[in-house]
mmCIF file of C-alpha atoms in Angstrom:
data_model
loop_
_atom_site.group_PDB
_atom_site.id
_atom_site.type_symbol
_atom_site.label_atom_id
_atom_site.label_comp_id
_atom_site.label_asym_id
_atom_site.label_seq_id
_atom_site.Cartn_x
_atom_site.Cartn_y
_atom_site.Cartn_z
ATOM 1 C CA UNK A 23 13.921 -25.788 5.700
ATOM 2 C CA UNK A 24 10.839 -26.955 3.676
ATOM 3 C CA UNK A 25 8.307 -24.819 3.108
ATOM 4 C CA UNK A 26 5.036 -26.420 4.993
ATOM 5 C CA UNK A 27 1.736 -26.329 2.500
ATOM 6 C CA UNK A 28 -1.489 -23.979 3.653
ATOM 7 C CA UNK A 29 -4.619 -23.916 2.355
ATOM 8 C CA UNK A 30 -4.722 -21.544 -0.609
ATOM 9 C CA UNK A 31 -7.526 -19.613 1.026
ATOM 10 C CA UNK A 32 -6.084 -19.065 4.556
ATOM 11 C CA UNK A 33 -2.504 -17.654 2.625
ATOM 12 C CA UNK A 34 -4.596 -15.518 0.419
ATOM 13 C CA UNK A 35 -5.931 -14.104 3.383
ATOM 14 C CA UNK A 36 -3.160 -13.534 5.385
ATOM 15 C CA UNK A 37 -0.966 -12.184 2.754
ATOM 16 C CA UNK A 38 -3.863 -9.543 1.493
ATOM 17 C CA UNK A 39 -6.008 -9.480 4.517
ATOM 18 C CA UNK A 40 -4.496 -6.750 5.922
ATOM 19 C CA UNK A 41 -4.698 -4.153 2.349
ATOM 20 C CA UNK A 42 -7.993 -4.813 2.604
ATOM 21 C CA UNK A 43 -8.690 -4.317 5.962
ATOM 22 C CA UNK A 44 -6.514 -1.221 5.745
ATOM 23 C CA UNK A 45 -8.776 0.025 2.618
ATOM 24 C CA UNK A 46 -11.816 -0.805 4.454
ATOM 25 C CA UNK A 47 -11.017 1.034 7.561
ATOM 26 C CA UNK A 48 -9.615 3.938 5.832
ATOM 27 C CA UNK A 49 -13.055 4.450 3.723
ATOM 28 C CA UNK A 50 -15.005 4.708 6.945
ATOM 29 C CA UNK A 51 -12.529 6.428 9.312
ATOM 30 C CA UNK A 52 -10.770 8.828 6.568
ATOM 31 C CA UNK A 53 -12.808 11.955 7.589
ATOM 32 C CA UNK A 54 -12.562 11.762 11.182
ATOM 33 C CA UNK A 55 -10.230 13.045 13.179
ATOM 34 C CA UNK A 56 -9.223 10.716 17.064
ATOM 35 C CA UNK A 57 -7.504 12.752 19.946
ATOM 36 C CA UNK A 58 -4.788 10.596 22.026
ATOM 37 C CA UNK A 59 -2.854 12.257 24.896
ATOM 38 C CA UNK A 60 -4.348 15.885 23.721
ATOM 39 C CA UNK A 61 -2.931 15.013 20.385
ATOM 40 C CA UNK A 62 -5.251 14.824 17.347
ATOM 41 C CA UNK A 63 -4.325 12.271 14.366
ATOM 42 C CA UNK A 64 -6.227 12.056 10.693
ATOM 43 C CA UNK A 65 -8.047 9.013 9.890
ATOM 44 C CA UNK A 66 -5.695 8.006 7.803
ATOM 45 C CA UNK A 67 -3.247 7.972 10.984
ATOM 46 C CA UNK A 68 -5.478 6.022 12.704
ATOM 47 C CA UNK A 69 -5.725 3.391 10.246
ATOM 48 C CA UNK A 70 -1.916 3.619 10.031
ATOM 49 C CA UNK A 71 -1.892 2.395 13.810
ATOM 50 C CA UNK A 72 -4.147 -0.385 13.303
ATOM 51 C CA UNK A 73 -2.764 -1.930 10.062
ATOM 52 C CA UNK A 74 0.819 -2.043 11.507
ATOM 53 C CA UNK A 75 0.268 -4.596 14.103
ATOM 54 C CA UNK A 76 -2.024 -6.654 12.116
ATOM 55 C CA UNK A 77 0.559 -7.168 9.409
ATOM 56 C CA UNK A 78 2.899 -7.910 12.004
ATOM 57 C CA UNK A 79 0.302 -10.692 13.004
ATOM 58 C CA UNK A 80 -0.881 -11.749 10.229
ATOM 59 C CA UNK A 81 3.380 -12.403 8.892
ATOM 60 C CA UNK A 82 4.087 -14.300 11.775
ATOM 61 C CA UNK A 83 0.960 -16.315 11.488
ATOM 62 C CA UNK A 84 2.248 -16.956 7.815
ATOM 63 C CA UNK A 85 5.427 -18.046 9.277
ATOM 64 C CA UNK A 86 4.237 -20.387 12.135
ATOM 65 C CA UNK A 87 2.586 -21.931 9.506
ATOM 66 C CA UNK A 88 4.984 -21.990 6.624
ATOM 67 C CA UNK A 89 7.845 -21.814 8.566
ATOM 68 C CA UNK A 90 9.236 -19.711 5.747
ATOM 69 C CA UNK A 91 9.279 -15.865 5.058
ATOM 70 C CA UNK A 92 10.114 -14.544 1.467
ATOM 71 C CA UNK A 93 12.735 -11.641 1.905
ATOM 72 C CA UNK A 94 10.335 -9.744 -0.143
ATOM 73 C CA UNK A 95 7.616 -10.179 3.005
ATOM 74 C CA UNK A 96 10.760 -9.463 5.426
ATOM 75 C CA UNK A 97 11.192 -6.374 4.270
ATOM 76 C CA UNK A 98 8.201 -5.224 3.709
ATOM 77 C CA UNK A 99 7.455 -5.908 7.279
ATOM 78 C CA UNK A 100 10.167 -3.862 8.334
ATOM 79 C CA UNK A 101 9.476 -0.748 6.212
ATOM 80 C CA UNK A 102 6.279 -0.912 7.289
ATOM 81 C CA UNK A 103 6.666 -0.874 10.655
ATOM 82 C CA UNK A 104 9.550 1.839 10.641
ATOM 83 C CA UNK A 105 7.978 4.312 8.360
ATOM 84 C CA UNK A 106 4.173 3.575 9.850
ATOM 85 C CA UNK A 107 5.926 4.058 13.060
ATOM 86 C CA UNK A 108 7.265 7.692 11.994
ATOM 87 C CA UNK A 109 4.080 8.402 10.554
ATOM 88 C CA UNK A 110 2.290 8.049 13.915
ATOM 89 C CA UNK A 111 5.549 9.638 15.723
ATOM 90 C CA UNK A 112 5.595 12.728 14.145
ATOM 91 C CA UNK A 113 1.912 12.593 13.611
ATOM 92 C CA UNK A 114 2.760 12.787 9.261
ATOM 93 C CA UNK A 115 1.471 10.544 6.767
ATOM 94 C CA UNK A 116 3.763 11.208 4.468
ATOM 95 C CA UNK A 117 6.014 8.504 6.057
ATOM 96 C CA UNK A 118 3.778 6.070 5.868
ATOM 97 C CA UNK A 119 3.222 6.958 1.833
ATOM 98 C CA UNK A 120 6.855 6.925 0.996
ATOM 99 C CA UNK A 121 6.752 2.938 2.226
ATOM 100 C CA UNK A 122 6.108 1.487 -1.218
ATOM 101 C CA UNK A 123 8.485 3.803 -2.707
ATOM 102 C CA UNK A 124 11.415 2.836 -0.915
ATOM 103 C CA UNK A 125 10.329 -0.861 -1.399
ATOM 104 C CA UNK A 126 10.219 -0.866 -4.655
ATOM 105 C CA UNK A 127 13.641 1.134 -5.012
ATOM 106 C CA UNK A 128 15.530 -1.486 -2.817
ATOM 107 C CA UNK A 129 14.206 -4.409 -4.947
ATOM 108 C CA UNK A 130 15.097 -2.561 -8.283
ATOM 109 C CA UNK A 131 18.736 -1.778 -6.960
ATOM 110 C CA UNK A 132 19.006 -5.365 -5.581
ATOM 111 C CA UNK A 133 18.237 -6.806 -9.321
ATOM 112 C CA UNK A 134 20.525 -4.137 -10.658
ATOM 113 C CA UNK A 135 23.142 -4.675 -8.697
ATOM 114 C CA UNK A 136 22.952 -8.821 -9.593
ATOM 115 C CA UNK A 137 22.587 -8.108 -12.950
ATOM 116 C CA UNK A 138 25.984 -5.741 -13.077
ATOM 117 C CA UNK A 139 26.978 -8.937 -11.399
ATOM 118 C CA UNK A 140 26.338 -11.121 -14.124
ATOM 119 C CA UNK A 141 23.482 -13.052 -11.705
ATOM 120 C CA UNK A 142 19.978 -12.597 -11.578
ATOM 121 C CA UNK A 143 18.739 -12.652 -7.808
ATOM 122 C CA UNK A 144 15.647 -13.337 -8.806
ATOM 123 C CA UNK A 145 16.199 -16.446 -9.986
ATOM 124 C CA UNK A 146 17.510 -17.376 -7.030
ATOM 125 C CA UNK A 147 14.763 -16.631 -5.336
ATOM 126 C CA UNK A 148 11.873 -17.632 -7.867
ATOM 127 C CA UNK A 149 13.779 -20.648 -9.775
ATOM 128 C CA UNK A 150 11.386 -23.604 -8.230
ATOM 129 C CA UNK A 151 8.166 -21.612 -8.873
ATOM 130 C CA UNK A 152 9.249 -20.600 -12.691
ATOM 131 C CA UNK A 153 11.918 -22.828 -13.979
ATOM 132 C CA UNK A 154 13.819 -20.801 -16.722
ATOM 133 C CA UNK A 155 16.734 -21.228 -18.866
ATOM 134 C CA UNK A 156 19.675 -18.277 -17.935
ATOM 135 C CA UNK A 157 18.636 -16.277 -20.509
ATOM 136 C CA UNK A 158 15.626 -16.069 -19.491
ATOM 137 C CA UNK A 159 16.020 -15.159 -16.244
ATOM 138 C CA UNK A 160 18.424 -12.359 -17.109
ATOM 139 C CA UNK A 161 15.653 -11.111 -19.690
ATOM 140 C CA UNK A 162 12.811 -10.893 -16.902
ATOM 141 C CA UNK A 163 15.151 -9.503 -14.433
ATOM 142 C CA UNK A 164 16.123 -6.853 -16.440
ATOM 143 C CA UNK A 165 12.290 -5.949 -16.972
ATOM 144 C CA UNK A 166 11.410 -6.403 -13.292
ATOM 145 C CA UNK A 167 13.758 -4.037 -12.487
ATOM 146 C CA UNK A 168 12.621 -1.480 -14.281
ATOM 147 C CA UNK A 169 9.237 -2.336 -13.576
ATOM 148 C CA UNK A 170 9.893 -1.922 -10.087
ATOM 149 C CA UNK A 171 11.719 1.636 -10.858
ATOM 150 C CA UNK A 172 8.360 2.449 -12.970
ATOM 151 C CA UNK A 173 6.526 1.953 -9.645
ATOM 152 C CA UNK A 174 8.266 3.624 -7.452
ATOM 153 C CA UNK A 175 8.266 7.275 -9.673
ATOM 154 C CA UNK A 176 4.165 6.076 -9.810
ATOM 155 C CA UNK A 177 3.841 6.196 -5.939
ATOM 156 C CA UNK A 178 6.044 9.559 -5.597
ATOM 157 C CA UNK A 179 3.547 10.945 -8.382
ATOM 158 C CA UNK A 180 0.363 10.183 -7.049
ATOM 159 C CA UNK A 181 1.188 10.657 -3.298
ATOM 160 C CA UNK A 182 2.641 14.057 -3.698
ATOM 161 C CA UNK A 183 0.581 15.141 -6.833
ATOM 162 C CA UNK A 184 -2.756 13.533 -6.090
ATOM 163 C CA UNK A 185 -4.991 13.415 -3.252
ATOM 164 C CA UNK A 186 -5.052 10.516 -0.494
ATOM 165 C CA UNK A 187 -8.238 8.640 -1.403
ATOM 166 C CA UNK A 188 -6.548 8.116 -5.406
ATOM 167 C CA UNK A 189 -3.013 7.226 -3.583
ATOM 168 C CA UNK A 190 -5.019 3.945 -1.186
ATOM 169 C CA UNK A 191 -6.486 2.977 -4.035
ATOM 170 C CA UNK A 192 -3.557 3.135 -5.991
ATOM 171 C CA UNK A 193 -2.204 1.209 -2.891
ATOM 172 C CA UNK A 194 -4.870 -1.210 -2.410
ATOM 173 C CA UNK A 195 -5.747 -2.197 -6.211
ATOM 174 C CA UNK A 196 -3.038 -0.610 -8.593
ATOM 175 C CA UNK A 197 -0.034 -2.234 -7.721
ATOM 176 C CA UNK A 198 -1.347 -5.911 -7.274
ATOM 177 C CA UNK A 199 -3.128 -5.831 -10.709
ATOM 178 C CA UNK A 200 -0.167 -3.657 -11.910
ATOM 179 C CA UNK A 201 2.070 -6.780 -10.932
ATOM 180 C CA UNK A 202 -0.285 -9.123 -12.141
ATOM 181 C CA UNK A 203 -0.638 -7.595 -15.575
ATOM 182 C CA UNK A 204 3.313 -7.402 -15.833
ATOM 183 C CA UNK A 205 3.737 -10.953 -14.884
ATOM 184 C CA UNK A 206 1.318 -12.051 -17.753
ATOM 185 C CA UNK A 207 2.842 -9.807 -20.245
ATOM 186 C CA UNK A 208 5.774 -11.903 -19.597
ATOM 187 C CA UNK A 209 4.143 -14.893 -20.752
ATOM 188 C CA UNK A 210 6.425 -14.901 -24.161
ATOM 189 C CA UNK A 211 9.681 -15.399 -21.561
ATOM 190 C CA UNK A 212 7.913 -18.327 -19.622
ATOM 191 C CA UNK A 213 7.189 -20.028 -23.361
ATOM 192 C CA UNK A 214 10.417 -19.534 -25.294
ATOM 193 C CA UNK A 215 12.946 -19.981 -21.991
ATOM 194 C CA UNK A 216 10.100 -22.572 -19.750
ATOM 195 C CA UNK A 217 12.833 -25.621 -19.120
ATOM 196 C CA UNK A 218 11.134 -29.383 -19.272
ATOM 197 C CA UNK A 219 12.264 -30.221 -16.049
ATOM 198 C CA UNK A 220 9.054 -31.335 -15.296
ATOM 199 C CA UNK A 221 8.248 -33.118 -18.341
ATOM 200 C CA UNK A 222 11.807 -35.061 -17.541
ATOM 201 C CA UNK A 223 10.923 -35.845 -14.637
ATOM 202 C CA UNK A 224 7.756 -37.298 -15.331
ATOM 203 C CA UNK A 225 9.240 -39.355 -18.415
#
């Protein structure tokens, strides 16, 4: 199926809405502390409750709309509902920061396990948004793996080393300019592998 267009705006702000959100609510509700059922949860709990469903909205909003879901957003989805679920289960919020940890370990041993393969999932995935020669696409595989392994140690060192405010922003600004910044830093891939599909196809 095709992926439908959106307005750039309205997919920027379903896709990071929700980090936002999440960072805005946690710097206002972080030091209080909400009783449920005789129970008492952290902020950070709280906000835990609250972003789940409105990621869960805010995907299936993208996909009425789209009607297309990356794996990538499938999965996140899914992690974040079952270890945001334990978090408010067992009243921990060390579930919830282990999320982007296992993430970013599944993705790594998914490109691994291609590459040992001799195939680069990712260009399966990516190979109409950045048309690359094989090489190429082995090259910033490779790198993306690792990259996504480099992450992963990251969130186990700040989470369990450093306090919670430095871990959400971590969370909410690190790793998107972290994967911006590695993207660009592959610009000497997209130049010596680009293909001229395009230009072809325009000739």
């Amino acid at each position: 199926m095709t992926e439908k267009q959106v307005n750039p705006a309205l997919r920027g702000a379903l896709e990071y809405g929700p980090i936002i959100l999440f960072f805005a609510a946690y710097t206002f509700l972080k030091d209080q502390t909400f009783t449920v059922a005789g129970t008492e949860y952290s902020g950070f709990v709280a906000v835990t409750a609250m972003f789940i469903p409105l990621l869960v909205l805010s995907t299936l909003a993208m996909w009425r709309l789209t009607g297309h879901l990356s794996k990538m957003q499938i999965v996140t989805l899914v992690l974040v509902v079952g270890f945001g679920g334990l978090s408010i289960w067992f009243n921990d919020e060390r579930f919830f920061k282990m999320k982007p940890t296992m993430i970013y370990l599944l993705f790594a041993g998914l490109l691994g396990f291609g590459l040992m393969r001799g195939e680069s999932y990712l260009e399966a995935v990516m190979d109409k948004a950045l048309p690359l020669e094989r090489e190429g696409w082995m090259i910033l595989t490779k790198r993306l793996a690792f990259f996504f392994l480099a992450l992963a140690c990251a969130n186990e060192v700040i989470w369990r080393m450093m306090s919670t405010d430095a871990w959400v922003n971590f969370k909410t600004f690190g790793l998107p300019l972290g994967t911006i910044a590695f993207f660009m830093s592959q610009a000497g891939i997209f130049k010596k592998y680009g293909t001229e599909e395009d230009a072809a196809d325009q000739g």
